[in-house]
Amino acid sequence: MDFGLAGGNKTFEPGHRAVQKRRKHMKIISLATSLLLTTFATASVEAQSNSSGKQTSLATRARVLKTESKPPTPANGQSLQAHAKFNNNDAMRTRQATPDSPAGTSKAAPVTKAVATPSIISLASTQIYRVGPLDVLDVRLANSVTRQSTLFTVLENGTLEYPLAGAPVRVAGMTTAEIASLLQDSIKVFEHPQVVVNVRDFASHVVTVSGLVASPGKKALRREAVPLYTILAEALVLPEAARATVTRVGRPPMLIDVKDANHAATLITAGDVIKVYGLPPAPTEFFYTGGAINSPGQKPYHAGLTLTQAILASGGAAANAGDRIKVSRLGNNGRLISQEYNLKRIQLGRAVDPVLQKGDRIEVFPAE
């Protein structure tokens, strides 16, 4: 009986182990499935969170950019008005003082001083060079086999004879980039030619310098306009130089203080004639003013000086000045000879503006 039970147990044990093994495998599969589902759900939630965060970040950035794109609003409108007024005054001063404005564009008043406040056009002209007659151009085919530079001179009629272009092409007044584009369109023997043009010798833009410089003569410009100090540096201006005159066709001469940085920055263009001087000689002849006048005292005299000019040179008549003016002059006998004039009548053209002599004494009487 015991043997039978033992034999039965031996017979049942393999089947029991198989069932337990299958149950264990099922638990493992169930756990793996649960783990996969949990991982997928977590990844989905994170993706949605990242997408939402990215959209929020983009929206926030858009709001920031929109805010930054708005111009700052001043505390009041006066600052903008003042800024606009300053720009308008600066533009007006530029039109009056810039030396390279085309002749005839505005009525030119006699200019004795030039303060360089270049306009946008003037500044642009300092960055470009337009080719002219007798300039030597270096024309290079960048995609050719040899890549050797070839020099060609612009003819006096403004044309360039470039063999690969066929007929002569007119290049005067064009920049090197414009000439390169023109030649590329003209060359037919190559497909898609790449032309590079540079100026080898500048000869068409010339100014003349003389006076207190160590190297006078003609100077070539490498731009449409250059500051005066660059020309003076090339001409080796002497230490005793103090002023210069710039003469330009169609405009009165400009007197420039070369020691003043603003004046020395006056733009020079082709054809200008520059003459450098030293300090003017000290005056040796004078006239004298007094009475109801703003700046009385000893004043330099020059031939042809009139009474009204002398008053203006002395600061003008004072606020309490009347119309009576007395001019006293030393006579041959050593005594003063006096004569009175009516300033108002002279200013209205009803009386002659008398010419003074050196040593004259002018007294303006106050109003009675």
CSV table of C-alpha atoms in Angstrom, one decimal:
chain,number,residue,atom,x,y,z
A,1,MET,CA,0.0,0.0,0.0
A,2,ASP,CA,2.7,2.3,0.8
A,3,PHE,CA,4.6,1.3,-2.3
A,4,GLY,CA,1.6,2.1,-4.4
A,5,LEU,CA,1.3,5.5,-3.0
A,6,ALA,CA,5.0,6.1,-3.5
A,7,GLY,CA,4.7,4.9,-7.0
A,8,GLY,CA,1.7,7.2,-7.6
A,9,ASN,CA,3.6,10.2,-6.3
A,10,LYS,CA,6.4,9.5,-8.6
A,11,THR,CA,3.9,9.3,-11.5
A,12,PHE,CA,2.2,12.7,-10.6
A,13,GLU,CA,5.3,14.8,-10.0
A,14,PRO,CA,6.3,15.5,-13.6
A,15,GLY,CA,2.9,16.7,-14.6
A,16,HIS,CA,2.7,19.0,-11.5
A,17,ARG,CA,6.0,20.5,-12.4
A,18,ALA,CA,4.9,21.3,-16.0
A,19,VAL,CA,1.8,23.1,-14.7
A,20,GLN,CA,3.9,25.2,-12.3
A,21,LYS,CA,6.3,26.0,-15.1
A,22,ARG,CA,3.5,27.1,-17.4
A,23,ARG,CA,2.0,29.3,-14.6
A,24,LYS,CA,5.5,30.9,-14.0
A,25,HIS,CA,5.8,31.7,-17.8
A,26,MET,CA,2.4,33.2,-17.8
A,27,LYS,CA,3.2,35.5,-14.9
A,28,ILE,CA,6.5,36.6,-16.6
A,29,ILE,CA,4.5,37.3,-19.9
A,30,SER,CA,1.9,39.2,-17.9
A,31,LEU,CA,4.5,41.3,-16.1
A,32,ALA,CA,6.4,42.1,-19.4
A,33,THR,CA,3.1,43.1,-21.0
A,34,SER,CA,2.3,45.4,-18.0
A,35,LEU,CA,5.7,46.9,-18.2
A,36,LEU,CA,5.5,47.6,-21.9
A,37,LEU,CA,2.1,49.2,-21.5
A,38,THR,CA,3.3,51.4,-18.6
A,39,THR,CA,6.4,52.5,-20.6
A,40,PHE,CA,4.2,53.4,-23.6
A,41,ALA,CA,1.8,55.4,-21.5
A,42,THR,CA,4.7,57.3,-19.9
A,43,ALA,CA,6.3,58.0,-23.2
A,44,SER,CA,3.0,59.3,-24.6
A,45,VAL,CA,2.5,61.6,-21.6
A,46,GLU,CA,6.0,63.0,-21.9
A,47,ALA,CA,5.6,63.6,-25.6
A,48,GLN,CA,2.4,65.5,-25.0
A,49,SER,CA,4.1,67.5,-22.2
A,50,ASN,CA,7.1,68.4,-24.5
A,51,SER,CA,4.8,69.4,-27.3
A,52,SER,CA,2.7,71.6,-25.0
A,53,GLY,CA,5.9,73.1,-23.5
A,54,LYS,CA,7.3,73.8,-26.9
A,55,GLN,CA,4.1,75.6,-28.0
A,56,THR,CA,4.1,77.6,-24.8
A,57,SER,CA,7.8,78.5,-25.4
A,58,LEU,CA,7.1,79.6,-29.0
A,59,ALA,CA,4.1,81.6,-27.9
A,60,THR,CA,6.1,83.3,-25.1
A,61,ARG,CA,8.9,84.1,-27.6
A,62,ALA,CA,6.4,85.5,-30.1
A,63,ARG,CA,5.0,87.8,-27.4
A,64,VAL,CA,8.5,88.9,-26.4
A,65,LEU,CA,9.5,89.7,-30.0
A,66,LYS,CA,6.3,91.6,-30.5
A,67,THR,CA,7.0,93.6,-27.4
A,68,GLU,CA,10.6,94.3,-28.5
A,69,SER,CA,9.6,95.3,-32.0
A,70,LYS,CA,7.6,98.2,-30.7
A,71,PRO,CA,9.5,101.5,-30.7
A,72,PRO,CA,10.2,103.0,-27.3
A,73,THR,CA,7.6,105.6,-26.3
A,74,PRO,CA,9.2,108.7,-24.9
A,75,ALA,CA,7.9,110.2,-21.7
A,76,ASN,CA,6.6,113.1,-23.8
A,77,GLY,CA,6.7,114.2,-27.4
A,78,GLN,CA,9.2,116.9,-26.9
A,79,SER,CA,12.2,114.7,-27.2
A,80,LEU,CA,11.1,113.4,-30.6
A,81,GLN,CA,10.4,116.9,-31.8
A,82,ALA,CA,13.8,118.1,-30.6
A,83,HIS,CA,15.4,115.2,-32.4
A,84,ALA,CA,13.6,115.9,-35.6
A,85,LYS,CA,14.5,119.6,-35.3
A,86,PHE,CA,18.1,118.7,-34.8
A,87,ASN,CA,18.2,116.4,-37.9
A,88,ASN,CA,16.5,119.1,-40.0
A,89,ASN,CA,19.0,121.7,-38.9
A,90,ASP,CA,21.9,119.3,-39.5
A,91,ALA,CA,20.5,118.6,-43.0
A,92,MET,CA,20.2,122.3,-43.8
A,93,ARG,CA,23.8,122.9,-42.5
A,94,THR,CA,24.9,120.0,-44.7
A,95,ARG,CA,23.3,121.5,-47.8
A,96,GLN,CA,25.0,124.9,-47.1
A,97,ALA,CA,28.4,123.7,-46.1
A,98,THR,CA,29.1,120.4,-48.0
A,99,PRO,CA,31.5,121.2,-50.8
A,100,ASP,CA,30.7,118.4,-53.1
A,101,SER,CA,27.1,119.2,-53.8
A,102,PRO,CA,26.4,119.6,-57.5
A,103,ALA,CA,26.8,123.1,-58.8
A,104,GLY,CA,23.5,124.8,-59.6
A,105,THR,CA,21.4,122.8,-57.2
A,106,SER,CA,21.0,125.7,-54.8
A,107,LYS,CA,21.9,129.3,-54.6
A,108,ALA,CA,25.5,129.5,-53.3
A,109,ALA,CA,26.3,132.3,-51.0
A,110,PRO,CA,29.9,133.5,-50.7
A,111,VAL,CA,31.6,131.0,-48.5
A,112,THR,CA,34.6,132.0,-46.4
A,113,LYS,CA,34.7,129.0,-44.0
A,114,ALA,CA,33.8,125.4,-44.7
A,115,VAL,CA,32.7,123.1,-41.9
A,116,ALA,CA,32.5,119.5,-43.1
A,117,THR,CA,29.2,117.9,-42.2
A,118,PRO,CA,28.9,115.4,-45.1
A,119,SER,CA,25.5,114.3,-46.2
A,120,ILE,CA,24.6,110.7,-46.9
A,121,ILE,CA,25.4,111.2,-50.6
A,122,SER,CA,28.8,112.6,-49.7
A,123,LEU,CA,29.6,109.7,-47.4
A,124,ALA,CA,28.6,107.3,-50.2
A,125,SER,CA,30.9,109.1,-52.6
A,126,THR,CA,33.8,108.4,-50.3
A,127,GLN,CA,33.2,104.6,-50.7
A,128,ILE,CA,33.0,104.3,-54.5
A,129,TYR,CA,35.1,105.0,-57.5
A,130,ARG,CA,33.8,105.5,-61.0
A,131,VAL,CA,36.2,104.7,-63.8
A,132,GLY,CA,37.2,107.5,-66.2
A,133,PRO,CA,39.5,108.1,-69.2
A,134,LEU,CA,43.2,107.0,-68.8
A,135,ASP,CA,42.5,104.7,-65.9
A,136,VAL,CA,44.3,101.4,-66.2
A,137,LEU,CA,42.1,98.4,-65.4
A,138,ASP,CA,43.1,94.9,-64.4
A,139,VAL,CA,40.7,92.5,-66.1
A,140,ARG,CA,40.9,88.9,-64.9
A,141,LEU,CA,39.0,85.8,-66.0
A,142,ALA,CA,38.6,83.9,-62.7
A,143,ASN,CA,37.5,80.6,-64.4
A,144,SER,CA,40.0,80.7,-67.2
A,145,VAL,CA,42.8,78.2,-67.6
A,146,THR,CA,45.7,80.7,-67.2
A,147,ARG,CA,44.1,83.2,-64.8
A,148,GLN,CA,46.7,85.7,-65.8
A,149,SER,CA,46.0,89.4,-65.2
A,150,THR,CA,45.6,91.6,-68.2
A,151,LEU,CA,45.9,95.4,-68.2
A,152,PHE,CA,43.8,97.6,-70.3
A,153,THR,CA,43.7,101.5,-70.5
A,154,VAL,CA,40.4,103.3,-70.7
A,155,LEU,CA,40.5,105.4,-73.9
A,156,GLU,CA,40.0,109.2,-73.8
A,157,ASN,CA,36.5,108.7,-75.2
A,158,GLY,CA,35.6,106.5,-72.2
A,159,THR,CA,35.6,103.1,-73.9
A,160,LEU,CA,37.5,99.9,-73.2
A,161,GLU,CA,38.8,97.7,-75.9
A,162,TYR,CA,38.7,94.2,-74.4
A,163,PRO,CA,39.3,91.6,-77.1
A,164,LEU,CA,36.9,88.9,-75.7
A,165,ALA,CA,34.1,91.4,-75.6
A,166,GLY,CA,34.2,92.0,-79.4
A,167,ALA,CA,33.4,95.6,-79.9
A,168,PRO,CA,34.6,98.4,-77.6
A,169,VAL,CA,32.4,98.9,-74.5
A,170,ARG,CA,31.8,102.2,-72.8
A,171,VAL,CA,32.9,102.1,-69.2
A,172,ALA,CA,33.4,105.7,-68.2
A,173,GLY,CA,31.3,106.6,-65.1
A,174,MET,CA,30.9,102.9,-64.1
A,175,THR,CA,32.2,101.1,-61.0
A,176,THR,CA,34.5,98.1,-61.4
A,177,ALA,CA,31.6,95.8,-60.4
A,178,GLU,CA,29.4,97.2,-63.1
A,179,ILE,CA,32.2,96.9,-65.7
A,180,ALA,CA,32.7,93.2,-64.7
A,181,SER,CA,29.0,92.5,-65.1
A,182,LEU,CA,29.0,94.3,-68.5
A,183,LEU,CA,32.0,92.3,-69.8
A,184,GLN,CA,30.4,89.0,-68.6
A,185,ASP,CA,27.4,89.7,-70.7
A,186,SER,CA,29.6,90.7,-73.7
A,187,ILE,CA,31.9,87.7,-73.7
A,188,LYS,CA,30.5,84.9,-76.0
A,189,VAL,CA,33.5,82.6,-76.4
A,190,PHE,CA,33.2,81.2,-72.9
A,191,GLU,CA,30.2,79.8,-71.1
A,192,HIS,CA,29.4,81.5,-67.8
A,193,PRO,CA,32.6,83.7,-67.7
A,194,GLN,CA,33.6,85.0,-64.3
A,195,VAL,CA,35.2,88.4,-64.8
A,196,VAL,CA,36.9,90.4,-62.0
A,197,VAL,CA,37.9,94.0,-62.6
A,198,ASN,CA,40.2,96.2,-60.5
A,199,VAL,CA,41.8,99.6,-61.0
A,200,ARG,CA,45.5,99.3,-61.4
A,201,ASP,CA,46.4,103.0,-62.0
A,202,PHE,CA,44.1,105.9,-61.0
A,203,ALA,CA,44.4,108.7,-63.5
A,204,SER,CA,41.0,110.2,-64.2
A,205,HIS,CA,40.3,111.8,-60.8
A,206,VAL,CA,42.9,114.5,-60.3
A,207,VAL,CA,43.3,117.5,-58.0
A,208,THR,CA,46.1,120.1,-58.0
A,209,VAL,CA,48.0,121.1,-54.8
A,210,SER,CA,50.4,124.0,-54.3
A,211,GLY,CA,51.7,126.3,-51.7
A,212,LEU,CA,53.2,125.2,-48.4
A,213,VAL,CA,53.6,121.5,-49.2
A,214,ALA,CA,56.8,119.5,-49.8
A,215,SER,CA,55.3,117.6,-52.8
A,216,PRO,CA,53.1,119.9,-54.9
A,217,GLY,CA,51.5,119.0,-58.1
A,218,LYS,CA,48.7,116.7,-59.3
A,219,LYS,CA,47.3,114.1,-57.0
A,220,ALA,CA,45.0,111.3,-58.0
A,221,LEU,CA,41.9,110.4,-56.0
A,222,ARG,CA,41.0,106.8,-55.3
A,223,ARG,CA,37.4,107.6,-54.6
A,224,GLU,CA,34.8,110.0,-55.9
A,225,ALA,CA,35.5,112.2,-52.9
A,226,VAL,CA,38.1,112.2,-50.2
A,227,PRO,CA,38.7,114.3,-47.1
A,228,LEU,CA,41.1,117.2,-47.5
A,229,TYR,CA,43.5,115.9,-44.8
A,230,THR,CA,44.3,112.8,-47.0
A,231,ILE,CA,45.4,115.0,-49.9
A,232,LEU,CA,47.5,117.2,-47.5
A,233,ALA,CA,49.1,114.1,-46.1
A,234,GLU,CA,50.1,112.9,-49.5
A,235,ALA,CA,51.4,116.3,-50.5
A,236,LEU,CA,53.4,116.5,-47.2
A,237,VAL,CA,52.1,119.7,-45.8
A,238,LEU,CA,54.7,121.9,-44.1
A,239,PRO,CA,54.5,122.7,-40.4
A,240,GLU,CA,54.0,126.4,-40.9
A,241,ALA,CA,50.8,125.7,-43.0
A,242,ALA,CA,47.7,127.1,-41.3
A,243,ARG,CA,45.0,127.6,-44.0
A,244,ALA,CA,44.1,126.6,-47.5
A,245,THR,CA,41.8,127.7,-50.3
A,246,VAL,CA,39.8,125.2,-52.3
A,247,THR,CA,38.7,126.4,-55.7
A,248,ARG,CA,36.0,124.5,-57.5
A,249,VAL,CA,34.4,125.1,-60.8
A,250,GLY,CA,31.1,127.0,-60.4
A,251,ARG,CA,31.6,127.9,-56.7
A,252,PRO,CA,33.4,130.7,-54.9
A,253,PRO,CA,36.7,129.7,-53.2
A,254,MET,CA,36.5,128.2,-49.7
A,255,LEU,CA,38.9,129.3,-47.0
A,256,ILE,CA,39.7,126.4,-44.7
A,257,ASP,CA,41.6,126.3,-41.4
A,258,VAL,CA,43.8,123.2,-41.8
A,259,LYS,CA,44.4,123.1,-38.1
A,260,ASP,CA,40.7,122.6,-37.4
A,261,ALA,CA,39.6,118.9,-37.6
A,262,ASN,CA,36.2,119.7,-39.0
A,263,HIS,CA,37.6,122.0,-41.7
A,264,ALA,CA,40.3,119.5,-42.6
A,265,ALA,CA,37.6,116.9,-43.2
A,266,THR,CA,36.1,119.0,-46.0
A,267,LEU,CA,35.4,116.6,-49.0
A,268,ILE,CA,37.6,117.1,-52.1
A,269,THR,CA,36.4,116.1,-55.5
A,270,ALA,CA,38.1,115.7,-58.9
A,271,GLY,CA,39.1,119.0,-60.5
A,272,ASP,CA,39.6,120.9,-57.2
A,273,VAL,CA,42.5,123.3,-56.9
A,274,ILE,CA,44.1,123.5,-53.4
A,275,LYS,CA,46.5,126.1,-52.3
A,276,VAL,CA,48.0,126.0,-48.8
A,277,TYR,CA,49.0,129.2,-47.0
A,278,GLY,CA,50.6,130.1,-43.7
A,279,LEU,CA,49.1,132.5,-41.1
A,280,PRO,CA,48.0,135.8,-42.5
A,281,PRO,CA,50.3,138.7,-41.7
A,282,ALA,CA,49.4,140.8,-38.7
A,283,PRO,CA,47.7,144.1,-39.7
A,284,THR,CA,49.7,147.3,-39.6
A,285,GLU,CA,46.9,149.7,-40.2
A,286,PHE,CA,43.9,150.4,-38.0
A,287,PHE,CA,40.8,152.4,-37.4
A,288,TYR,CA,39.2,153.1,-34.0
A,289,THR,CA,35.5,153.0,-32.8
A,290,GLY,CA,33.8,154.1,-29.6
A,291,GLY,CA,30.5,155.3,-28.2
A,292,ALA,CA,27.3,153.4,-28.5
A,293,ILE,CA,28.9,150.4,-30.2
A,294,ASN,CA,29.0,146.7,-29.2
A,295,SER,CA,32.8,146.1,-29.6
A,296,PRO,CA,34.7,149.4,-29.5
A,297,GLY,CA,38.4,149.7,-29.8
A,298,GLN,CA,41.2,149.3,-32.3
A,299,LYS,CA,40.3,147.4,-35.5
A,300,PRO,CA,42.3,146.3,-38.5
A,301,TYR,CA,41.9,148.6,-41.5
A,302,HIS,CA,42.0,147.7,-45.2
A,303,ALA,CA,41.7,149.8,-48.3
A,304,GLY,CA,38.1,150.5,-49.4
A,305,LEU,CA,36.6,150.0,-45.9
A,306,THR,CA,33.3,152.0,-45.6
A,307,LEU,CA,31.6,153.4,-42.6
A,308,THR,CA,28.9,150.8,-42.3
A,309,GLN,CA,31.4,148.0,-42.8
A,310,ALA,CA,33.5,149.4,-39.9
A,311,ILE,CA,30.5,149.5,-37.7
A,312,LEU,CA,29.7,145.9,-38.5
A,313,ALA,CA,33.3,144.9,-37.9
A,314,SER,CA,32.9,146.5,-34.4
A,315,GLY,CA,30.0,144.3,-33.5
A,316,GLY,CA,27.3,146.7,-34.8
A,317,ALA,CA,25.6,149.6,-33.1
A,318,ALA,CA,24.4,149.2,-29.5
A,319,ALA,CA,20.8,149.0,-28.5
A,320,ASN,CA,20.9,152.6,-27.3
A,321,ALA,CA,22.6,153.9,-30.4
A,322,GLY,CA,21.1,156.8,-32.3
A,323,ASP,CA,21.5,157.8,-35.9
A,324,ARG,CA,24.3,160.3,-35.4
A,325,ILE,CA,27.9,159.2,-36.2
A,326,LYS,CA,30.9,161.3,-36.1
A,327,VAL,CA,34.1,160.5,-38.1
A,328,SER,CA,37.3,162.3,-37.1
A,329,ARG,CA,40.4,162.3,-39.2
A,330,LEU,CA,43.9,163.8,-38.7
A,331,GLY,CA,44.4,166.8,-41.0
A,332,ASN,CA,47.6,168.0,-42.6
A,333,ASN,CA,48.1,170.5,-39.8
A,334,GLY,CA,47.9,167.8,-37.1
A,335,ARG,CA,44.4,168.8,-36.0
A,336,LEU,CA,41.4,166.5,-36.1
A,337,ILE,CA,38.8,167.2,-38.8
A,338,SER,CA,35.3,165.9,-37.9
A,339,GLN,CA,32.2,165.2,-40.0
A,340,GLU,CA,28.9,163.8,-38.9
A,341,TYR,CA,26.7,161.3,-40.8
A,342,ASN,CA,23.2,159.9,-40.4
A,343,LEU,CA,23.4,156.1,-40.2
A,344,LYS,CA,19.7,155.6,-40.9
A,345,ARG,CA,19.9,157.6,-44.1
A,346,ILE,CA,23.0,155.7,-45.2
A,347,GLN,CA,21.3,152.3,-44.5
A,348,LEU,CA,18.2,153.4,-46.5
A,349,GLY,CA,20.3,154.4,-49.4
A,350,ARG,CA,19.5,158.1,-49.2
A,351,ALA,CA,23.1,159.1,-48.4
A,352,VAL,CA,26.5,157.9,-49.6
A,353,ASP,CA,28.3,155.3,-47.4
A,354,PRO,CA,31.7,157.1,-47.0
A,355,VAL,CA,35.0,155.3,-47.5
A,356,LEU,CA,37.3,155.5,-44.5
A,357,GLN,CA,41.0,156.1,-44.2
A,358,LYS,CA,43.5,154.5,-42.0
A,359,GLY,CA,43.6,156.0,-38.5
A,360,ASP,CA,39.9,157.3,-38.7
A,361,ARG,CA,38.0,157.6,-35.4
A,362,ILE,CA,34.4,156.7,-35.4
A,363,GLU,CA,32.0,157.7,-32.6
A,364,VAL,CA,28.4,156.5,-32.4
A,365,PHE,CA,26.2,158.8,-30.4
A,366,PRO,CA,23.4,157.3,-28.2
A,367,ALA,CA,19.8,158.1,-29.0
A,368,GLU,CA,18.6,161.5,-27.7
